[in-house]
PDB file of C-alpha atoms in Angstrom:
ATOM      1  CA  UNK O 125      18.787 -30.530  -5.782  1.00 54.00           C
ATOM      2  CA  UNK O 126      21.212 -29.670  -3.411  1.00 72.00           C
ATOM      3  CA  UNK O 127      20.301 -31.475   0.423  1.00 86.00           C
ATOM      4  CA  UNK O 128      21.937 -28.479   1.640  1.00 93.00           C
ATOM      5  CA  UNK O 129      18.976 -26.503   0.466  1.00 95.00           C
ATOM      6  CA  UNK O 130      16.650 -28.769   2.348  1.00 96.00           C
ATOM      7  CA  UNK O 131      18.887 -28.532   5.166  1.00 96.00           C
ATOM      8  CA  UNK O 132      18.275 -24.272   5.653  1.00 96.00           C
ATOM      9  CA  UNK O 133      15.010 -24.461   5.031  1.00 96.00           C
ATOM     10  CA  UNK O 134      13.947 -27.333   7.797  1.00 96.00           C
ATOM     11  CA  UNK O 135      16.294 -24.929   9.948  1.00 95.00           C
ATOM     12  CA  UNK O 136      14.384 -22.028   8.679  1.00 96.00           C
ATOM     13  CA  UNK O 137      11.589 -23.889  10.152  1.00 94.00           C
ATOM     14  CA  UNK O 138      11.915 -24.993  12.791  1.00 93.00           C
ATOM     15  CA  UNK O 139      13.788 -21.922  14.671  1.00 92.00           C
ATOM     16  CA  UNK O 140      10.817 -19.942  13.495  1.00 88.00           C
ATOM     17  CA  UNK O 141       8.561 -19.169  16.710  1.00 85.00           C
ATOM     18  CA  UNK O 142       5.162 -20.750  16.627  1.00 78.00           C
ATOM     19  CA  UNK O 143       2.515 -18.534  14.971  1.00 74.00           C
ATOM     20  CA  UNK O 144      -1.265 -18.580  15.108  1.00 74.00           C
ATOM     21  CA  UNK O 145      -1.453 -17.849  11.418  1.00 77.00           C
ATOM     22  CA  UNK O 146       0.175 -19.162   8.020  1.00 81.00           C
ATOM     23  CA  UNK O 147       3.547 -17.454   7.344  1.00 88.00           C
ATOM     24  CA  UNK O 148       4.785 -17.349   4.068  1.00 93.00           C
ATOM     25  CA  UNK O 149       8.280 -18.148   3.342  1.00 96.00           C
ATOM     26  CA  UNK O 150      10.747 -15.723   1.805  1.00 96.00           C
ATOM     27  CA  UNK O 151      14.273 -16.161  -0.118  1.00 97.00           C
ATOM     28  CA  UNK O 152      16.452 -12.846   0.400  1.00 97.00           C
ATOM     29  CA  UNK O 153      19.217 -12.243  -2.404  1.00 97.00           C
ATOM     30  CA  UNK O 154      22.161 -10.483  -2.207  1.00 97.00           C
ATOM     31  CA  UNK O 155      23.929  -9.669  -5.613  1.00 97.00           C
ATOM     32  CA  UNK O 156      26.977  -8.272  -6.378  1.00 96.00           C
ATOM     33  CA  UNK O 157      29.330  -7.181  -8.771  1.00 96.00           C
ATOM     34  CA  UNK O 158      26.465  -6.172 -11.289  1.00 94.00           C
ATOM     35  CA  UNK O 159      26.059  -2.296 -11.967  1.00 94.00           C
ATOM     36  CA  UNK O 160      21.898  -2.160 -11.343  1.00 94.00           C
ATOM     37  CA  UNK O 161      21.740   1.781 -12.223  1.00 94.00           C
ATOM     38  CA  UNK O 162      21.751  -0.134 -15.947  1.00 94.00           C
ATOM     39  CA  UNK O 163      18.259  -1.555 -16.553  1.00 91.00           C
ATOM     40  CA  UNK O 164      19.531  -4.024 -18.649  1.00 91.00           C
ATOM     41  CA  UNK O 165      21.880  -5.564 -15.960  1.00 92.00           C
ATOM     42  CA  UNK O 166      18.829  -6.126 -13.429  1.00 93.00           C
ATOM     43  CA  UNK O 167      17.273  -9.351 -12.651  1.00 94.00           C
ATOM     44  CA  UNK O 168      13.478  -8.607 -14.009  1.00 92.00           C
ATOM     45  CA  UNK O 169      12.029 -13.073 -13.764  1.00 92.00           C
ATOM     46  CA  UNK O 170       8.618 -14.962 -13.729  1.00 91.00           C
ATOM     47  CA  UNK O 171       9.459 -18.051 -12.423  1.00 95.00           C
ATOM     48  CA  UNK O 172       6.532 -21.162 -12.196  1.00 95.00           C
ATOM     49  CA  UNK O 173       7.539 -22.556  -8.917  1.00 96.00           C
ATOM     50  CA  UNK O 174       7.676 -26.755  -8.973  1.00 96.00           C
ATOM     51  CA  UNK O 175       6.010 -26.857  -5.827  1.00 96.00           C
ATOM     52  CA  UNK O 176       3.229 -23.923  -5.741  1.00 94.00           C
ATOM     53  CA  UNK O 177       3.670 -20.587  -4.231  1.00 93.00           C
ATOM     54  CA  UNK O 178       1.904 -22.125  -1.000  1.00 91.00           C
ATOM     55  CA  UNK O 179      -0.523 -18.889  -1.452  1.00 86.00           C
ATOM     56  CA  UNK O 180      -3.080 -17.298  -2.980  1.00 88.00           C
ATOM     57  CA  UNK O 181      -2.060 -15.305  -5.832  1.00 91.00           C
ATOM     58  CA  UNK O 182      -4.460 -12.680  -6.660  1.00 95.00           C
ATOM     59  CA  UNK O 183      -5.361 -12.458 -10.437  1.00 97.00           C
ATOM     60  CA  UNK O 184      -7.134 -10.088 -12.649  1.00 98.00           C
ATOM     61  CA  UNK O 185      -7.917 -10.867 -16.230  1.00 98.00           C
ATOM     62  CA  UNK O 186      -8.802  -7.911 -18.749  1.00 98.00           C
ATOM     63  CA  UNK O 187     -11.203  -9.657 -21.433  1.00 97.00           C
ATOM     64  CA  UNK O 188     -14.280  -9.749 -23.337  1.00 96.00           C
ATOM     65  CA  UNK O 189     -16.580 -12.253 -24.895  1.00 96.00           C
ATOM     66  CA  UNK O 190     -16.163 -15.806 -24.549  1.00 96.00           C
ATOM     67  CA  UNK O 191     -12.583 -15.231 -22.964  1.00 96.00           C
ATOM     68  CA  UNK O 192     -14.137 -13.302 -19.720  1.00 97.00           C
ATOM     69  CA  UNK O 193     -16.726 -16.128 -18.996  1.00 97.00           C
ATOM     70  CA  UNK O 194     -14.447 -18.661 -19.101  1.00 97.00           C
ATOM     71  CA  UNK O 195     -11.526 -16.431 -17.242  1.00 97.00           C
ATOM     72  CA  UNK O 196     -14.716 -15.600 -14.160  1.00 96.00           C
ATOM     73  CA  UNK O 197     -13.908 -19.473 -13.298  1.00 95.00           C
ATOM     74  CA  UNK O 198     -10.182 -19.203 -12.554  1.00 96.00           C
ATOM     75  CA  UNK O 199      -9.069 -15.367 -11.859  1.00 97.00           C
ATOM     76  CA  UNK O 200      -9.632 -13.362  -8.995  1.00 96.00           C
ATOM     77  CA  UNK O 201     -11.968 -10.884 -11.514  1.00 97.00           C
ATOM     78  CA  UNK O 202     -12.543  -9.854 -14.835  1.00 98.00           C
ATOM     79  CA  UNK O 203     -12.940  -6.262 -16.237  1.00 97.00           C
ATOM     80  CA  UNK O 204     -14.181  -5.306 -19.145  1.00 97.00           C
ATOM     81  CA  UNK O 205     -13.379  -2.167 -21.249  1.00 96.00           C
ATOM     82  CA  UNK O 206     -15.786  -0.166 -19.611  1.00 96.00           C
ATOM     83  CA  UNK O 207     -14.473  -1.030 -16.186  1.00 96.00           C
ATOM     84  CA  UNK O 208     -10.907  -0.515 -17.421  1.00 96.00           C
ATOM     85  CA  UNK O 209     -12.102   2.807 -18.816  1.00 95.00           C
ATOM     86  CA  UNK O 210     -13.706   4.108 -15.027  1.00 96.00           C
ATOM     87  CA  UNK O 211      -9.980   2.879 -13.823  1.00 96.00           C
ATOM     88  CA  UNK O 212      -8.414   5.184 -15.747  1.00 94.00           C
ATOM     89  CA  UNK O 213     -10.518   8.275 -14.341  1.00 94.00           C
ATOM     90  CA  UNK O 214      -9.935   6.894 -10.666  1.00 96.00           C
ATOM     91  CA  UNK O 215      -6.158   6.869  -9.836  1.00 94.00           C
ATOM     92  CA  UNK O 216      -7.042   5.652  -6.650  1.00 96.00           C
ATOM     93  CA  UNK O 217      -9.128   2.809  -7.344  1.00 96.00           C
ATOM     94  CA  UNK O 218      -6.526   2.209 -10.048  1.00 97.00           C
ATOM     95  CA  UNK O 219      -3.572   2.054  -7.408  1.00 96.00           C
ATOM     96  CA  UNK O 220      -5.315  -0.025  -4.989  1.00 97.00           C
ATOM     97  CA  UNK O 221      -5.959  -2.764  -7.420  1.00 97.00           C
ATOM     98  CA  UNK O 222      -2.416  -2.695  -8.106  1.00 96.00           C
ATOM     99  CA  UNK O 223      -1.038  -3.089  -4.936  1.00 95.00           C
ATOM    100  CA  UNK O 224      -3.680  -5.882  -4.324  1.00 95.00           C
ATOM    101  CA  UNK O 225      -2.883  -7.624  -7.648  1.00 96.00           C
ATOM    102  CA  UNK O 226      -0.147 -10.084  -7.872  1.00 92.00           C
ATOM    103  CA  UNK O 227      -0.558 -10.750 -11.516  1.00 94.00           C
ATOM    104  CA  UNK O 228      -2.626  -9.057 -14.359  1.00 97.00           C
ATOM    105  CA  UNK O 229      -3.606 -10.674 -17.542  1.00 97.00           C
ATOM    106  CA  UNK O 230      -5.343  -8.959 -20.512  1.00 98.00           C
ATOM    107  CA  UNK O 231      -6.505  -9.961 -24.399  1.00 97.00           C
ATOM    108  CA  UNK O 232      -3.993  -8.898 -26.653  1.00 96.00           C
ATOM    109  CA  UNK O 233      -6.214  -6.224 -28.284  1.00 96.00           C
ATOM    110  CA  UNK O 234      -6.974  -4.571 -24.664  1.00 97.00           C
ATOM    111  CA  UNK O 235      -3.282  -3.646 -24.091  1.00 97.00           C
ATOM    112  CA  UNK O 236      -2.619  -0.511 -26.001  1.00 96.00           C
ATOM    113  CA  UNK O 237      -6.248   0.862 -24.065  1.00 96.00           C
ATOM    114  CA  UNK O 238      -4.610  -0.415 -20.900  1.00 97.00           C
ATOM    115  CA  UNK O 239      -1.492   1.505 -21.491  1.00 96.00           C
ATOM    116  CA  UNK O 240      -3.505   4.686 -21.846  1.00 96.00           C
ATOM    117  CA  UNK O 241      -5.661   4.322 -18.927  1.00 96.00           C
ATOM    118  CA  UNK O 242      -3.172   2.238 -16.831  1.00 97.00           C
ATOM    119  CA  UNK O 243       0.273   2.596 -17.499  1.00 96.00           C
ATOM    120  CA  UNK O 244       1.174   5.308 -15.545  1.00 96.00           C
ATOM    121  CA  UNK O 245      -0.126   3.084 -12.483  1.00 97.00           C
ATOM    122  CA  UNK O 246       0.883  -0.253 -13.359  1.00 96.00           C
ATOM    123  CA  UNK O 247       4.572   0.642 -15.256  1.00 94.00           C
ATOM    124  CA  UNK O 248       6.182   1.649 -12.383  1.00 92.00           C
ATOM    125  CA  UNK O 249       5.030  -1.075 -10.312  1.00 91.00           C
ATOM    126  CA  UNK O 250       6.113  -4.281 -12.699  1.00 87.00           C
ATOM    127  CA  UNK O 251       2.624  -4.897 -12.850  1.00 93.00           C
ATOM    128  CA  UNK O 252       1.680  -4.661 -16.630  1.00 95.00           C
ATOM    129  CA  UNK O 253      -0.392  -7.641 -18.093  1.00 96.00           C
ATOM    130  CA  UNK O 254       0.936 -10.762 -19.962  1.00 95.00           C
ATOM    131  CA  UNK O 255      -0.838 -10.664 -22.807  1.00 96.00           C
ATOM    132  CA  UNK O 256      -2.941 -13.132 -23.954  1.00 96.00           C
ATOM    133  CA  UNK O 257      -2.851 -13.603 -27.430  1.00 93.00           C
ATOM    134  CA  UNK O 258      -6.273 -15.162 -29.606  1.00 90.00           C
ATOM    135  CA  UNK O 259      -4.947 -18.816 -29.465  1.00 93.00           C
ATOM    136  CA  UNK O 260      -3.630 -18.521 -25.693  1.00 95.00           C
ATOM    137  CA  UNK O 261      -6.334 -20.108 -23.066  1.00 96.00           C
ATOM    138  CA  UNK O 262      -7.051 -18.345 -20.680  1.00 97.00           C
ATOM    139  CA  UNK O 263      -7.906 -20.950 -18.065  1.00 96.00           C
ATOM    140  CA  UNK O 264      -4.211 -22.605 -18.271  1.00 95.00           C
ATOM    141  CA  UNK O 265      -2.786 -19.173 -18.509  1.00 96.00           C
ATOM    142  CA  UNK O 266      -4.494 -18.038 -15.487  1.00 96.00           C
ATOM    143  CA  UNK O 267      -3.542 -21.386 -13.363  1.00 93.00           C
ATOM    144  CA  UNK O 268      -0.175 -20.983 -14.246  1.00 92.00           C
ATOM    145  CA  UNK O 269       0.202 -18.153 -13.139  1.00 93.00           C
ATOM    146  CA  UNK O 270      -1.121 -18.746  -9.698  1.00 93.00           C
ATOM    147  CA  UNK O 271       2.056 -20.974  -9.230  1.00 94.00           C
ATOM    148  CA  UNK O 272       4.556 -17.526 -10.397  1.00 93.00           C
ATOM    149  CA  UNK O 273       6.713 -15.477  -9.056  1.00 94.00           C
ATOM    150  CA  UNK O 274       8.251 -12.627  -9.879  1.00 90.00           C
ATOM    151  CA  UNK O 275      12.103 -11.811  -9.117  1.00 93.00           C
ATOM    152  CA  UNK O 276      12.896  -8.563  -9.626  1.00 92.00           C
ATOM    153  CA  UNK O 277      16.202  -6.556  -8.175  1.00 94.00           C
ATOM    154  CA  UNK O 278      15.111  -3.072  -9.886  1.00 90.00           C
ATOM    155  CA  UNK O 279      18.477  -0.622  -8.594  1.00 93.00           C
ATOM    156  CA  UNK O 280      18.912  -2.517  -5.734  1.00 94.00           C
ATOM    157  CA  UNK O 281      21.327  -4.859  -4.524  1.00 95.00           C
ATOM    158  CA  UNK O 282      19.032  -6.864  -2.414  1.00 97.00           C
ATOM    159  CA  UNK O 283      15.595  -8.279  -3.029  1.00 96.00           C
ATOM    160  CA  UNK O 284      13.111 -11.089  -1.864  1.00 96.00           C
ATOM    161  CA  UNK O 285      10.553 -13.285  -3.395  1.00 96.00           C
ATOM    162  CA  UNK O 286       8.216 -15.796  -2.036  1.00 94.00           C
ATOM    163  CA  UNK O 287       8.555 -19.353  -2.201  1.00 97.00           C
ATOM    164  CA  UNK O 288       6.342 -21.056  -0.083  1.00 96.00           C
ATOM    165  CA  UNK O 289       4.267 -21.424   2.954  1.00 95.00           C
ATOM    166  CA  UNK O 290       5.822 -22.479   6.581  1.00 93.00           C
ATOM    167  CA  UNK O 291       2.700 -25.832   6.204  1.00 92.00           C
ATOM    168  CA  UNK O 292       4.917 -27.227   3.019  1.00 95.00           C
ATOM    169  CA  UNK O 293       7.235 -30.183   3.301  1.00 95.00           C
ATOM    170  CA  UNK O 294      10.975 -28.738   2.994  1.00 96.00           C
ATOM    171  CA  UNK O 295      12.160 -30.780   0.268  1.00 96.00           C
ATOM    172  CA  UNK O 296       8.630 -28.597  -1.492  1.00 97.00           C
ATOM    173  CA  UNK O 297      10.460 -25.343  -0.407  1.00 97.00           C
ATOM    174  CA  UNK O 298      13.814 -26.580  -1.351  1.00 97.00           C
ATOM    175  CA  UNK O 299      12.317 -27.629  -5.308  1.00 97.00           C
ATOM    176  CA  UNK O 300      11.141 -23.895  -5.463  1.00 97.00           C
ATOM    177  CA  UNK O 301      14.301 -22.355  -4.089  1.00 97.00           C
ATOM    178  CA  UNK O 302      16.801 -24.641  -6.298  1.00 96.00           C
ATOM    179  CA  UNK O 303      14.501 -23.639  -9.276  1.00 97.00           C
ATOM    180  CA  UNK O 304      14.918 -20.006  -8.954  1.00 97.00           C
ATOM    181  CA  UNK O 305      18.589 -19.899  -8.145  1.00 96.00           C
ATOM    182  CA  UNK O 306      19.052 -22.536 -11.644  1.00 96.00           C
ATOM    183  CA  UNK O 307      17.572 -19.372 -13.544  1.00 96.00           C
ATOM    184  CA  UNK O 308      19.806 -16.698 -11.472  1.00 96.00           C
ATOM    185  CA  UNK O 309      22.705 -18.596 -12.348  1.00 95.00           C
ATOM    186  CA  UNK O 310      21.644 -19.056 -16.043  1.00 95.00           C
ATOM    187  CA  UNK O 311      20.891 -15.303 -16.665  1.00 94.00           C
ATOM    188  CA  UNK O 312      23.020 -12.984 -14.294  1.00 95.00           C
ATOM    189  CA  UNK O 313      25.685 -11.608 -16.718  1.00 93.00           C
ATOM    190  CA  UNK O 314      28.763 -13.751 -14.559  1.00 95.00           C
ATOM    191  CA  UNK O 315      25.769 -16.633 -13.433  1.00 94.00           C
ATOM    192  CA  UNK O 316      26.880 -17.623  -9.718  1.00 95.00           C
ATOM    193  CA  UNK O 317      29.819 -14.741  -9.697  1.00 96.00           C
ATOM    194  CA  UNK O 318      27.302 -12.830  -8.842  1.00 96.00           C
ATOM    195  CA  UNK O 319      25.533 -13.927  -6.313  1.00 97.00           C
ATOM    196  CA  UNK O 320      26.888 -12.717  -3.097  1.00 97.00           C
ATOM    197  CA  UNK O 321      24.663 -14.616  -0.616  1.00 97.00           C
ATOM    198  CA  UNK O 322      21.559 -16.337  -0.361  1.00 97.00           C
ATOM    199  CA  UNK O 323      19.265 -16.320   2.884  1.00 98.00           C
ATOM    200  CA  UNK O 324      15.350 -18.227   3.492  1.00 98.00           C
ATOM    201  CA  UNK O 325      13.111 -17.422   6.191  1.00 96.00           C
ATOM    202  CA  UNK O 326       9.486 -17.435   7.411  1.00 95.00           C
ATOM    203  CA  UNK O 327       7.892 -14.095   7.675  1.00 89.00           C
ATOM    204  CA  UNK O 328       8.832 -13.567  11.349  1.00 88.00           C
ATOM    205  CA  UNK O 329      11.214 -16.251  11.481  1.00 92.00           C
ATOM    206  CA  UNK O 330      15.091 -16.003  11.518  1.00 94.00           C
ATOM    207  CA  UNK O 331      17.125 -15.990   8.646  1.00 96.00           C
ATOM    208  CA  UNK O 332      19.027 -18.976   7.256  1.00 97.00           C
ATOM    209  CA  UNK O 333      21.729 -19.003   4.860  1.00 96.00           C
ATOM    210  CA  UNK O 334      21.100 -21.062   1.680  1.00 95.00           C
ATOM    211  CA  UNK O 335      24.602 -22.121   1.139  1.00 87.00           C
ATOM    212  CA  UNK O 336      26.170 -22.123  -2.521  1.00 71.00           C
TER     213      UNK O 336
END
């Protein structure tokens, strides 16, 4: 890793103004030379972060049975098929646990009922569950996945993602940031080529350029 990394983010840091509450910090990427009105050209990532996403990640798991008592001890809640069911006649109750939802994780054999009673909400957002097939556990699934997250550029030519909290030791922030721009550089059709510019920053801090 990079000490240059470790360099923007202490700067990221420490210009930040003193906050009464935990900030989160952010990575802002600017691509270019990619043509994002074709899907398959996007960037569309979960990344496990090294370090932890220095937040809570809120998780719902869609199970039954023995997977949904052991799932109530790690995720955020667990729904059943009736509860997915009453979802799908409530498009607002539906929405708002999608926008409050970081991650979604459902039993294999729930996903084509979650498609007809969710898809329409959860599609367009990126938000569809990783499913969890009959030998997956849940409980390592789930704790994973409170260390993810998820890059995604859709048409445009900026985006952000989280990748840490303004209490973590740089060199934390720094593992997390050098992480994610490893698996830019590995899947973006020309790898660094397109990468135009790469900035971190608290949430009201300023920003700091990540330098290549």
């Amino acid at each position: 890793m990079a000490d240059t990394i470790v360099d923007a983010v202490s700067r990221a840091l420490d210009e930040a103004p003193g906050r009464n509450f935990r900030e989160t910090v952010d990575l802002a990427v600017n691509l270019r030379d990619l043509d994002l009105n074709d899907p398959s050209k996007r960037v569309d990532e979960s990344i496990v972060l090294p370090s932890g996403t220095g937040q809570d990640t809120q998780i719902v798991v869609f199970a039954t049975g023995e997977t949904a008592l052991r799932a109530e001890d790690v995720a955020d809640d667990v729904l059943g098929p009736d509860e997915l069911e009453d979802l799908g006649d409530d498009s607002d109750a539906a929405k708002d646990l999608a926008d409050e939802t970081d991650f979604f994780v459902a039993e294999a054999a729930l996903m084509q009922d979650i498609g007809r009673y969710l898809g329409t909400v959860l599609g367009p957002r990126g938000k569809m569950p990783t499913p969890l097939q009959p030998d997956d556990d849940v409980v390592e699934t789930v704790n994973r996945m409170k260390n993810t997250v998820q890059l995604r550029s859709r048409d445009r030519r900026t985006f952000h993602t989280r990748v840490g909290a303004d209490d973590m030791a740089p060199d934390e922030i720094a593992e997390n940031i050098d992480v994610i721009v490893r698996r830019l550089e590995a899947t973006l059709e020309k790898g660094p080529l397109n990468i135009d510019s790469i900035f971190v920053k608290t949430t009201m801090g300023p920003s700091v350029e990540v330098p290549a």
